Amino acid sequence: MSVTTVFEQILDREHVYPFMQAGRHPNIDASHNVLLYLEGISVSFDGFKAINDLNLYINDGELRCIIGPNGAGKTTMMDIITGKTTPDSGSAWFGQTINLLELDEPAIAQAGIGRKFQKPTVFEFLSVVENLELSMEGDRGLWSIIRGKLSGEQRDHLHHVLDMIGLGEQGALRAGSLSHGQKQWLEIGMLLMQRPRLLLVDEPVAGMTHQEMDRTAELLISLAGEHSVVVVEHDMDFVRNLAGKDRTVTVLHQGSVLAEGTMAQVQDNRKVVEVYLGE
Amino acid sequence: MLIMNALKGDRGGQILLGVLLVLVIAVPLLNLMLPPDHLLHIPTYTVTLMGKYLTLALLAVAVDLVWGYLGILTLGHAAFFALGGYAMGMYLMRQIGDRGVYGNPDLPDFMVFLNWDALPWFWSGFDQFWFAALMILLVPGVLAFVFGALAFRSRVSGVYLSIITQALTYALMLAFFRNEMGFGGNNGLTDFKELLGFDLQSDVTRLGLFVASALALALGYLLCRVLMAGRLGRVCVAIRDAESRARFIGYRVENVKLGVFTVSAMLAGVAGALYVPQVGIINPGEFSPLNSIEVVVWVAVGGRATLYGAVVGALVINYAKSYFTAELPEVWLFALGGLFVLVTLLLPRGITGLLRRKEASA
């Protein structure tokens, strides 16, 4: 950059410097419309092949449901994407440029992948607002944690998320005193505070009432578009509700993809019927 | 400003600091101004005893920081305390000069006794107070940093971490027992004469040490409170309650643990350094695994994750210990064990938990 351009920038009152822009993970390159690439991934534990040559592509902004019988490798797949487990072979890329296999859990979280656990995991001792505040995107260095303060924009984002997950009234309550369903929503809210590009949601409606399930489905559908959402779920009614007529559903079986298509296509697939109903 | 914010709503801390302020003013007055036969006169022996308790309270605060807030059950914090104590002891040994039994101006007595003819390299510098003061912070800090880096990076936690902290302090105890280590072996370091030119036997020096201990406790408390009142405190609690969640929202759990653990070890070192001149001796017994466990009992009895609870626990139990070991020596261990069982069963939030429950219901 030449001296004159710097000078012009300083004189230009309207100039927006890169560091002034809100963090939108500029280095995620989803220009080919695919956000997550998993290719040829295998991993085995003590000789048992949990994931076997898995190939999966998630498009930017799509809502994808993943179903499969117990032991199909759904949770192991999430462990690989979030850096908890390292695969024996294969590659995992986030956009065109980020190699997930080179990063650890905090780095992957900061790159823009949020993960919800099967069992709702929130910081029970802290208030709902504090839970969200801790999950706020931003520098996680020790020094900035010590000095940490919220800006006005961050506060707005926090209240936006609080309303979105339907806990606007409960902000000051301890997270430990919430109901099971509310904890699940709070955890989703914590993921949203990080402004992730990709949300991995593991069995979000386990133990929920029908009413709560419907609200959860609404919430997840409203998130798709701005975020890519991957939902792993057992409950078929819920998946049917989420996938609607034209969203893609992936069936995992013995660590690899058995079938992929709309809910109707998948349900008619003979191999899927065999796996679910037996020979 | 920062301190005011941190103390807002911290009733226990306000009371603690108020009491310390009163002690710092009243104790020297009652000791120096009143005649020895006066009812309210505080004998120097009691002043030193109180000063000793305050240093132990600081050690308890350090343990509460890592156990109460971060959930790291450390059973080796007495090691950092003892290392700080040894650093101070080495300085005090060098101050003896030629007033030792053998009258050797260059070598401490035990080295003359072992027929050593020169000071080992790691004793150089300890004739300077500033160097000793630096080592009081650095030696425990560096050990905690290296130990913590190894343990936390490899994600050792829970009971396994407790066991290796025990092993750490036990290994150090065995090492310091050896004469070849050059720290006085079994007998440790003792027979101190003066500190910064003040006679350690004089009443004024003892009062000064008491005031210094009270100030160190107050400052240590404030440091911990300021750290834990901000976002760091919430991150710590988050790690304590759901470590993997904290990791998956992007916190480097190892770094937070390492930082807090190191600060805590340095506080323990300062406590040890103030303890040694008041009791007049430091020996490898201070590394004993039992000592570290006892500190954890103080914190549990006082109330975890409150900081002031640690102070209350340390003072109550150590006072009881002094009383019982003088009056009914064979009862003490039973009393300590019984107290621990009772508190765990009946008062899971410690003695100060009673106070807070009252506040909450009011």
XYZ file of C-alpha atoms in Angstrom:
641
model
C 0.000 0.000 0.000
C 1.517 3.290 -1.002
C 1.750 6.273 1.279
C -0.755 8.263 -0.760
C -3.495 5.618 -0.522
C -2.976 5.426 3.233
C -3.221 9.182 3.354
C -6.402 9.171 1.271
C -7.932 6.562 3.546
C -7.210 8.667 6.580
C -8.801 11.727 4.993
C -11.843 9.777 3.806
C -14.345 9.948 6.632
C -16.497 7.190 5.184
C -13.677 4.693 4.800
C -14.328 1.358 6.512
C -11.173 -0.402 7.611
C -11.195 -4.201 7.645
C -10.709 -4.330 11.413
C -13.893 -2.283 11.896
C -16.090 -4.819 10.182
C -17.904 -7.429 12.220
C -16.228 -10.809 12.077
C -17.854 -12.922 9.389
C -15.021 -15.418 9.066
C -13.711 -13.886 5.843
C -11.483 -16.855 5.156
C -14.352 -19.312 4.725
C -14.578 -19.725 0.977
C -17.832 -21.436 0.029
C -17.721 -20.126 -3.525
C -18.604 -23.524 -4.968
C -21.739 -23.522 -2.844
C -20.407 -26.352 -0.700
C -19.531 -25.515 2.896
C -18.377 -28.836 4.296
C -16.495 -31.576 2.508
C -15.944 -34.986 4.086
C -14.154 -37.318 1.703
C -13.062 -40.924 2.150
C -13.074 -40.715 5.937
C -12.439 -43.878 7.920
C -11.849 -44.324 11.614
C -11.757 -47.437 13.734
C -11.686 -48.007 17.478
C -9.976 -51.231 18.566
C -10.600 -52.808 15.175
C -14.251 -51.736 15.021
C -14.855 -49.535 11.977
C -17.007 -46.708 13.312
C -16.743 -44.714 10.072
C -16.009 -46.484 6.811
C -15.133 -44.477 3.698
C -17.663 -41.733 4.443
C -18.372 -39.097 1.784
C -20.632 -36.209 2.700
C -21.106 -32.715 1.307
C -23.132 -30.000 3.026
C -24.206 -27.030 0.918
C -23.974 -23.456 2.095
C -27.167 -22.504 3.926
C -28.898 -25.858 3.679
C -30.713 -27.760 6.420
C -29.662 -31.394 6.333
C -31.131 -34.185 8.399
C -29.024 -37.235 9.119
C -30.693 -40.400 10.318
C -29.458 -43.890 10.939
C -29.795 -46.760 13.370
C -27.764 -46.920 16.558
C -24.048 -47.358 15.922
C -24.276 -45.921 12.420
C -21.474 -43.481 13.255
C -23.470 -40.277 13.562
C -21.829 -39.016 16.731
C -18.368 -40.148 15.600
C -18.871 -38.118 12.434
C -19.590 -35.033 14.549
C -16.529 -35.766 16.672
C -14.407 -35.755 13.521
C -15.849 -32.503 12.202
C -15.334 -30.727 15.520
C -11.801 -32.013 16.082
C -12.470 -34.357 18.991
C -11.495 -37.460 17.009
C -8.800 -37.678 14.356
C -9.687 -40.004 11.467
C -7.313 -42.719 10.261
C -7.683 -41.612 6.657
C -9.631 -39.180 4.501
C -9.976 -35.422 4.411
C -12.300 -32.886 5.963
C -12.483 -29.342 4.624
C -14.539 -26.383 5.768
C -15.072 -24.301 2.640
C -12.265 -24.367 0.101
C -9.498 -23.238 2.393
C -9.808 -24.569 5.953
C -8.458 -28.040 6.630
C -10.340 -29.237 9.703
C -7.908 -32.063 10.393
C -5.180 -29.543 11.205
C -7.186 -27.706 13.884
C -8.145 -28.503 17.475
C -11.578 -28.036 19.073
C -11.310 -24.370 20.104
C -9.837 -23.405 16.727
C -12.622 -25.193 14.854
C -15.228 -23.534 17.057
C -13.706 -20.149 16.314
C -13.557 -20.904 12.601
C -17.355 -21.074 12.657
C -18.590 -24.556 13.506
C -20.911 -24.811 16.486
C -21.867 -28.098 18.053
C -24.806 -29.011 20.259
C -24.359 -32.095 22.393
C -26.834 -34.923 22.676
C -27.354 -34.258 26.376
C -28.086 -30.574 26.955
C -24.864 -29.084 28.253
C -25.093 -25.573 29.620
C -23.227 -23.860 32.428
C -25.778 -24.575 35.133
C -24.235 -22.369 37.801
C -24.372 -19.246 35.617
C -27.378 -17.198 34.504
C -28.908 -17.551 31.040
C -27.461 -14.228 29.947
C -24.021 -15.157 31.274
C -24.182 -18.417 29.363
C -24.820 -16.521 26.153
C -22.233 -13.876 26.968
C -19.521 -16.490 27.426
C -20.373 -17.969 24.048
C -20.150 -14.614 22.291
C -17.848 -14.620 19.301
C -14.613 -12.777 19.884
C -11.068 -13.094 21.047
C -10.614 -16.004 23.450
C -7.093 -15.107 24.574
C -6.413 -15.139 28.314
C -5.800 -11.410 28.441
C -9.001 -10.437 26.647
C -10.960 -12.797 28.902
C -9.621 -10.960 31.934
C -10.539 -7.567 30.505
C -13.702 -8.741 28.742
C -16.536 -6.226 28.347
C -19.558 -6.211 26.029
C -19.999 -3.597 23.330
C -23.432 -2.174 22.508
C -23.616 -4.136 19.280
C -22.787 -7.358 21.112
C -25.488 -6.608 23.688
C -28.054 -6.195 20.907
C -27.010 -9.468 19.347
C -27.356 -11.143 22.735
C -30.914 -9.910 23.217
C -31.790 -10.826 19.651
C -30.665 -14.401 20.305
C -32.410 -14.434 23.676
C -35.737 -13.618 22.002
C -35.110 -16.030 19.171
C -34.732 -19.004 21.532
C -37.792 -17.878 23.464
C -36.010 -17.205 26.764
C -36.481 -13.431 26.810
C -38.178 -13.604 30.218
C -35.675 -15.993 31.775
C -32.470 -14.029 31.157
C -31.563 -13.585 34.821
C -32.419 -17.138 35.887
C -29.757 -19.700 36.620
C -29.386 -22.043 33.669
C -29.616 -24.971 36.098
C -33.214 -24.048 36.944
C -34.470 -24.208 33.338
C -36.582 -27.072 32.059
C -35.046 -29.729 29.845
C -36.420 -28.193 26.655
C -35.335 -24.694 27.629
C -31.817 -25.968 28.250
C -31.766 -27.421 24.748
C -32.789 -24.040 23.322
C -30.275 -22.229 25.480
C -27.548 -24.461 24.105
C -28.658 -23.689 20.554
C -28.613 -20.009 21.525
C -25.067 -20.401 22.819
C -24.060 -21.746 19.427
C -25.745 -18.821 17.687
C -23.800 -16.324 19.798
C -20.664 -17.496 18.013
C -22.262 -16.551 14.656
C -21.274 -19.915 13.201
C -21.544 -20.797 9.514
C -22.287 -24.422 10.316
C -24.392 -25.756 13.177
C -24.162 -29.401 14.176
C -27.170 -30.392 16.240
C -27.170 -33.809 17.890
C -30.638 -35.150 18.795
C -32.188 -31.824 19.752
C -35.656 -33.116 20.668
C -34.797 -36.107 22.843
C -37.029 -35.862 25.900
C -39.130 -32.959 24.591
C -42.901 -32.609 24.569
C -44.691 -32.377 21.197
C -45.203 -28.668 21.642
C -41.534 -28.125 22.363
C -40.628 -30.273 19.354
C -42.666 -28.085 17.031
C -41.055 -24.950 18.357
C -37.610 -26.515 17.952
C -38.379 -27.437 14.347
C -39.496 -23.859 13.670
C -36.332 -22.517 15.243
C -34.020 -24.787 13.224
C -35.836 -24.062 9.954
C -35.560 -20.328 10.597
C -31.814 -20.713 11.104
C -31.229 -22.409 7.750
C -30.250 -20.020 5.017
C -28.098 -17.769 7.115
C -26.410 -20.806 8.626
C -25.961 -24.340 7.396
C -27.611 -26.698 9.836
C -26.933 -30.420 10.229
C -29.413 -32.237 12.438
C -28.865 -35.787 13.659
C -32.103 -37.241 14.971
C -33.872 -40.492 15.787
C -37.410 -39.196 15.955
C -38.930 -39.815 12.499
C -41.904 -37.481 12.936
C -39.551 -34.684 13.783
C -37.312 -35.423 10.798
C -40.332 -35.541 8.491
C -41.404 -32.195 9.867
C -37.935 -30.689 9.373
C -37.171 -32.129 5.952
C -40.523 -31.162 4.453
C -40.890 -32.037 0.780
C -37.643 -30.981 -0.781
C -34.838 -30.901 1.820
C -32.168 -33.594 1.648
C -32.054 -36.436 4.131
C -28.962 -38.622 4.515
C -29.126 -42.151 5.901
C -25.992 -43.450 7.573
C -25.412 -47.146 8.093
C -22.309 -48.882 9.409
C -20.225 -45.769 9.038
C -21.033 -44.805 5.463
C -23.812 -43.165 3.485
C -26.542 -45.661 2.583
C -28.928 -43.342 0.830
C -29.483 -39.665 0.191
C -32.503 -37.799 -1.146
C -35.793 -36.270 -0.115
C -37.718 -37.851 2.720
C -40.084 -39.573 0.251
C -37.229 -40.999 -1.814
C -35.397 -42.234 1.233
C -38.480 -43.901 2.671
C -39.049 -45.787 -0.573
C -35.457 -46.911 -0.840
C -35.312 -50.708 -0.445
C -31.915 -50.761 1.286
C -33.146 -48.250 3.878
C -36.254 -50.266 4.554
C -34.134 -53.385 5.029
C -31.806 -51.678 7.495
C -34.651 -50.254 9.525
C -37.065 -53.152 9.418
C -34.680 -56.113 9.065
C -34.528 -58.537 6.134
C -12.481 1.464 40.371
C -11.921 -2.105 39.240
C -11.550 -3.136 42.882
C -14.712 -1.295 43.934
C -16.692 -3.068 41.210
C -15.292 -6.420 42.218
C -16.154 -5.903 45.877
C -19.680 -4.724 45.188
C -21.999 -7.429 46.414
C -19.161 -9.337 48.043
C -20.312 -9.005 51.654
C -17.913 -11.646 52.924
C -14.963 -9.908 51.286
C -15.953 -6.517 52.686
C -16.164 -7.965 56.193
C -12.840 -9.782 55.766
C -10.993 -6.674 54.585
C -12.587 -4.611 57.367
C -11.467 -7.106 60.003
C -7.941 -7.184 58.573
C -7.783 -3.383 58.688
C -8.881 -3.354 62.317
C -6.298 -6.022 63.177
C -3.488 -4.143 61.446
C -4.233 -1.057 63.548
C -5.349 -2.598 66.828
C -2.896 -5.455 67.333
C 0.302 -3.348 67.297
C -1.357 -0.791 69.620
C -2.546 -3.427 72.090
C 0.875 -5.084 72.000
C 3.069 -1.983 72.377
C 0.983 0.547 74.323
C -0.477 -1.616 77.080
C 1.565 -2.988 80.004
C 2.075 -6.778 79.897
C -0.261 -7.392 82.863
C -3.151 -5.466 81.305
C -6.239 -7.502 80.451
C -6.266 -6.494 76.770
C -2.526 -6.771 76.212
C -1.652 -9.088 73.327
C 1.612 -10.917 73.990
C 4.128 -11.124 71.152
C 3.752 -14.880 71.098
C 0.087 -14.464 70.153
C 0.916 -11.841 67.540
C 3.298 -14.248 65.819
C 0.752 -17.047 66.051
C -1.876 -14.832 64.404
C 0.590 -13.812 61.717
C 1.246 -17.476 61.013
C -2.496 -18.146 60.672
C -2.830 -15.287 58.203
C -0.140 -16.758 55.945
C -1.926 -20.118 56.065
C -5.155 -18.314 55.176
C -3.431 -16.896 52.105
C -2.419 -20.424 51.132
C -6.052 -21.483 51.519
C -7.192 -18.619 49.259
C -4.720 -19.817 46.633
C -6.131 -23.333 46.840
C -9.722 -22.069 46.684
C -8.874 -20.189 43.491
C -7.979 -23.393 41.651
C -10.264 -25.841 43.438
C -13.345 -23.721 44.102
C -13.471 -21.863 40.793
C -11.697 -24.175 38.360
C -12.463 -27.539 39.931
C -8.802 -28.605 40.008
C -8.498 -30.558 43.244
C -4.860 -29.835 43.963
C -3.316 -31.974 46.663
C 0.150 -30.516 46.242
C -0.158 -26.830 46.938
C 1.968 -27.071 50.063
C 4.870 -27.714 47.661
C 4.598 -24.184 46.251
C 4.194 -22.843 49.783
C 7.338 -24.672 50.897
C 9.346 -23.537 47.861
C 8.486 -19.911 48.628
C 9.480 -20.657 52.215
C 12.814 -22.143 51.165
C 13.586 -19.109 48.999
C 12.991 -16.875 52.019
C 14.933 -19.297 54.251
C 17.957 -19.144 51.948
C 17.976 -15.359 52.167
C 17.694 -15.525 55.971
C 20.552 -18.075 56.104
C 22.803 -15.748 54.147
C 21.940 -12.916 56.543
C 23.380 -14.890 59.442
C 26.897 -14.213 58.124
C 29.604 -15.115 60.647
C 27.206 -15.318 63.593
C 26.648 -19.053 63.017
C 27.968 -21.750 65.333
C 31.054 -22.233 63.160
C 31.506 -18.535 62.508
C 32.120 -19.029 58.799
C 31.236 -15.765 57.029
C 30.649 -17.383 53.621
C 28.975 -20.702 54.331
C 25.846 -21.591 56.312
C 26.497 -23.902 59.252
C 25.202 -27.064 57.656
C 27.584 -26.692 54.707
C 30.542 -26.285 57.063
C 29.338 -29.369 58.878
C 29.227 -31.295 55.582
C 32.788 -30.140 54.803
C 31.756 -28.185 51.725
C 34.270 -25.531 50.787
C 32.201 -23.311 48.505
C 28.656 -22.103 48.141
C 26.707 -24.130 45.516
C 25.793 -22.095 42.410
C 22.076 -22.026 43.204
C 22.754 -20.229 46.470
C 24.360 -17.274 44.730
C 22.252 -14.147 44.717
C 20.325 -15.081 47.838
C 22.298 -12.589 49.915
C 20.249 -9.914 48.098
C 16.676 -9.433 49.279
C 15.375 -8.331 45.874
C 16.721 -11.534 44.333
C 15.147 -13.685 47.050
C 11.844 -11.825 46.615
C 11.955 -12.503 42.890
C 12.656 -16.184 43.492
C 9.775 -16.413 45.970
C 7.487 -15.637 43.034
C 9.449 -17.255 40.220
C 10.355 -20.664 41.615
C 6.783 -21.737 42.497
C 5.474 -19.955 39.405
C 7.838 -21.668 36.975
C 7.337 -25.081 38.569
C 3.550 -24.656 38.411
C 3.795 -23.462 34.811
C 5.888 -26.408 33.637
C 3.915 -28.952 35.652
C 0.604 -27.427 34.556
C 1.627 -27.197 30.915
C 2.446 -30.904 30.886
C -0.629 -31.961 32.846
C -3.274 -29.725 31.268
C -2.042 -30.114 27.675
C -2.374 -33.868 27.976
C -5.804 -33.285 29.542
C -5.085 -34.949 32.830
C -7.941 -34.023 35.133
C -10.011 -35.164 38.063
C -8.608 -37.670 40.478
C -5.589 -38.418 38.259
C -4.473 -34.823 38.496
C -4.940 -34.910 42.276
C -2.714 -37.964 42.452
C 0.102 -36.468 40.409
C 0.012 -33.279 42.485
C 0.486 -35.524 45.523
C 3.358 -37.254 43.763
C 4.905 -33.870 42.977
C 4.983 -32.709 46.566
C 6.112 -36.137 47.805
C 8.969 -36.250 45.289
C 10.072 -32.789 46.359
C 9.966 -33.837 50.001
C 12.222 -36.824 49.337
C 14.597 -34.677 47.302
C 14.849 -31.989 49.971
C 15.563 -34.608 52.625
C 18.853 -35.401 50.891
C 21.889 -33.558 52.252
C 23.447 -33.508 48.775
C 20.641 -31.223 47.533
C 22.229 -28.372 49.472
C 19.163 -27.207 51.381
C 20.109 -28.440 54.806
C 18.613 -31.908 54.386
C 16.550 -33.267 57.220
C 17.075 -30.256 59.478
C 16.202 -27.707 56.856
C 17.124 -24.086 57.370
C 16.888 -22.457 60.772
C 18.654 -20.333 63.400
C 17.737 -17.157 61.496
C 18.998 -13.873 62.938
C 17.644 -10.945 60.998
C 15.480 -9.895 58.059
C 16.403 -6.748 56.123
C 18.546 -5.753 59.082
C 15.763 -6.134 61.669
C 16.324 -8.534 64.545
C 13.861 -11.406 64.139
C 13.537 -11.824 67.910
C 12.432 -8.268 68.571
C 8.777 -7.406 69.194
C 8.715 -4.695 66.542
C 9.952 -7.048 63.807
C 7.338 -9.611 64.785
C 4.631 -6.951 64.618
C 5.985 -5.899 61.237
C 5.751 -9.475 59.979
C 2.198 -9.707 61.288
C 1.206 -6.524 59.470
C 2.948 -7.729 56.301
C 1.034 -11.022 56.492
C -2.281 -9.209 56.919
C -1.486 -6.940 53.969
C -0.406 -9.897 51.820
C -3.651 -11.677 52.637
C -5.702 -8.576 51.814
C -3.874 -7.996 48.529
C -3.981 -11.672 47.595
C -7.695 -11.738 48.321
C -8.287 -8.624 46.220
C -6.265 -10.029 43.319
C -8.269 -13.251 43.319
C -11.562 -11.385 43.718
C -10.828 -8.983 40.856
C -9.850 -11.905 38.612
C -12.914 -13.978 39.519
C -15.469 -11.134 39.457
C -14.891 -10.527 35.744
C -15.408 -12.684 32.719
C -12.440 -14.861 33.638
C -14.309 -15.979 36.749
C -17.315 -17.026 34.672
C -15.085 -18.834 32.207
C -13.509 -20.691 35.135
C -16.894 -21.724 36.517
C -17.921 -22.762 33.013
C -14.844 -24.967 32.736
C -15.470 -26.395 36.192
C -19.064 -27.352 35.385
C -18.900 -28.331 31.693
C -15.355 -28.496 30.401
C -16.112 -29.903 26.954
C -18.862 -27.345 26.344
C -16.365 -24.584 27.102
C -13.904 -26.168 24.703
C -16.491 -26.483 21.919
C -17.494 -22.838 22.153
C -13.896 -21.984 21.513
C -12.107 -21.524 24.845
C -8.595 -22.856 25.208
C -9.285 -24.611 28.476
C -5.623 -25.549 28.993
C -4.479 -21.930 28.853
C -7.064 -20.730 31.354
C -6.187 -23.531 33.746
C -2.472 -22.933 33.302
C -2.741 -19.197 33.924
C -4.864 -19.484 37.049
C -2.830 -22.397 38.415
C 0.404 -20.417 38.020
C -1.004 -17.329 39.734
C -2.253 -19.528 42.548
C 1.162 -21.182 42.985
C 2.828 -17.763 43.205
C 0.385 -16.692 45.911
C 1.201 -19.881 47.800
C 4.902 -19.030 47.454
C 4.367 -15.588 48.992
C 2.441 -17.179 51.857
C 5.318 -19.591 52.492
C 7.871 -16.782 52.433
C 5.980 -14.887 55.144
C 5.411 -18.052 57.154
C 9.081 -18.995 57.503
C 10.441 -15.958 59.404
C 7.509 -16.192 61.841
C 8.002 -19.847 62.713
C 11.795 -19.588 62.440
C 12.386 -22.796 60.487
C 11.734 -24.424 57.129
C 12.355 -28.125 56.630
C 11.267 -30.822 54.173
C 8.327 -31.706 56.459
C 6.499 -28.760 54.894
C 6.341 -30.723 51.638
C 4.530 -33.553 53.366
C 1.469 -34.684 51.344
C -0.613 -34.442 54.521
C -0.107 -30.686 54.663
C -1.602 -30.213 51.215
C -4.590 -32.348 52.094
C -5.118 -30.336 55.246
C -5.378 -27.139 53.193
C -8.136 -28.698 51.118
C -9.967 -29.529 54.354
C -9.713 -25.881 55.456
C -11.261 -24.727 52.192
C -14.030 -27.330 52.345
C -14.860 -26.431 55.940
C -14.891 -22.704 55.206
C -16.881 -22.996 51.982
C -15.674 -23.495 48.425
C -15.627 -20.901 45.662
C -16.088 -17.943 47.976
C -12.433 -17.021 48.735
C -13.399 -15.554 52.127
C -14.649 -18.995 53.128
C -11.119 -20.297 52.663
C -9.842 -17.654 55.076
C -12.498 -18.528 57.662
C -11.771 -22.244 57.334
C -8.018 -21.785 57.651
C -8.333 -19.584 60.739
C -10.928 -21.724 62.528
C -9.141 -25.021 61.980
C -5.695 -23.708 62.770
C -6.920 -22.073 65.934
C -8.564 -25.340 66.917
C -5.353 -27.151 66.052
C -3.245 -24.898 68.290
C -5.744 -25.278 71.099
C -6.197 -29.029 70.879
C -2.558 -29.934 70.296
C -1.689 -27.973 73.441
C -4.554 -29.116 75.668
C -5.561 -32.561 74.370
C -2.905 -33.654 71.881
C -4.310 -37.152 71.314
C -7.757 -35.785 70.396
C -6.683 -33.454 67.599
C -6.660 -35.821 64.614
C -10.017 -37.259 65.636
C -11.432 -33.773 65.975
C -10.125 -32.777 62.529
C -11.492 -35.912 60.896
C -14.814 -35.543 62.686
C -15.090 -31.893 61.682
C -14.462 -32.770 58.054
C -17.079 -35.518 58.076
C -19.637 -33.328 59.812
C -19.114 -30.390 57.482
C -19.310 -32.593 54.394
C -22.527 -34.200 55.606
C -24.298 -31.251 57.163
C -22.807 -28.151 55.570
C -21.845 -28.912 51.980
C -21.285 -25.200 51.404
C -19.102 -24.829 54.471
C -19.362 -22.576 57.498
C -19.848 -19.471 55.390
C -22.646 -21.250 53.564
C -24.733 -20.776 56.729
C -24.238 -17.044 56.533
C -25.161 -16.902 52.864
C -28.268 -18.995 53.381
C -29.466 -16.490 55.948
C -28.833 -13.690 53.490
C -30.693 -15.453 50.710
C -33.775 -16.109 52.831
C -33.863 -12.578 54.240
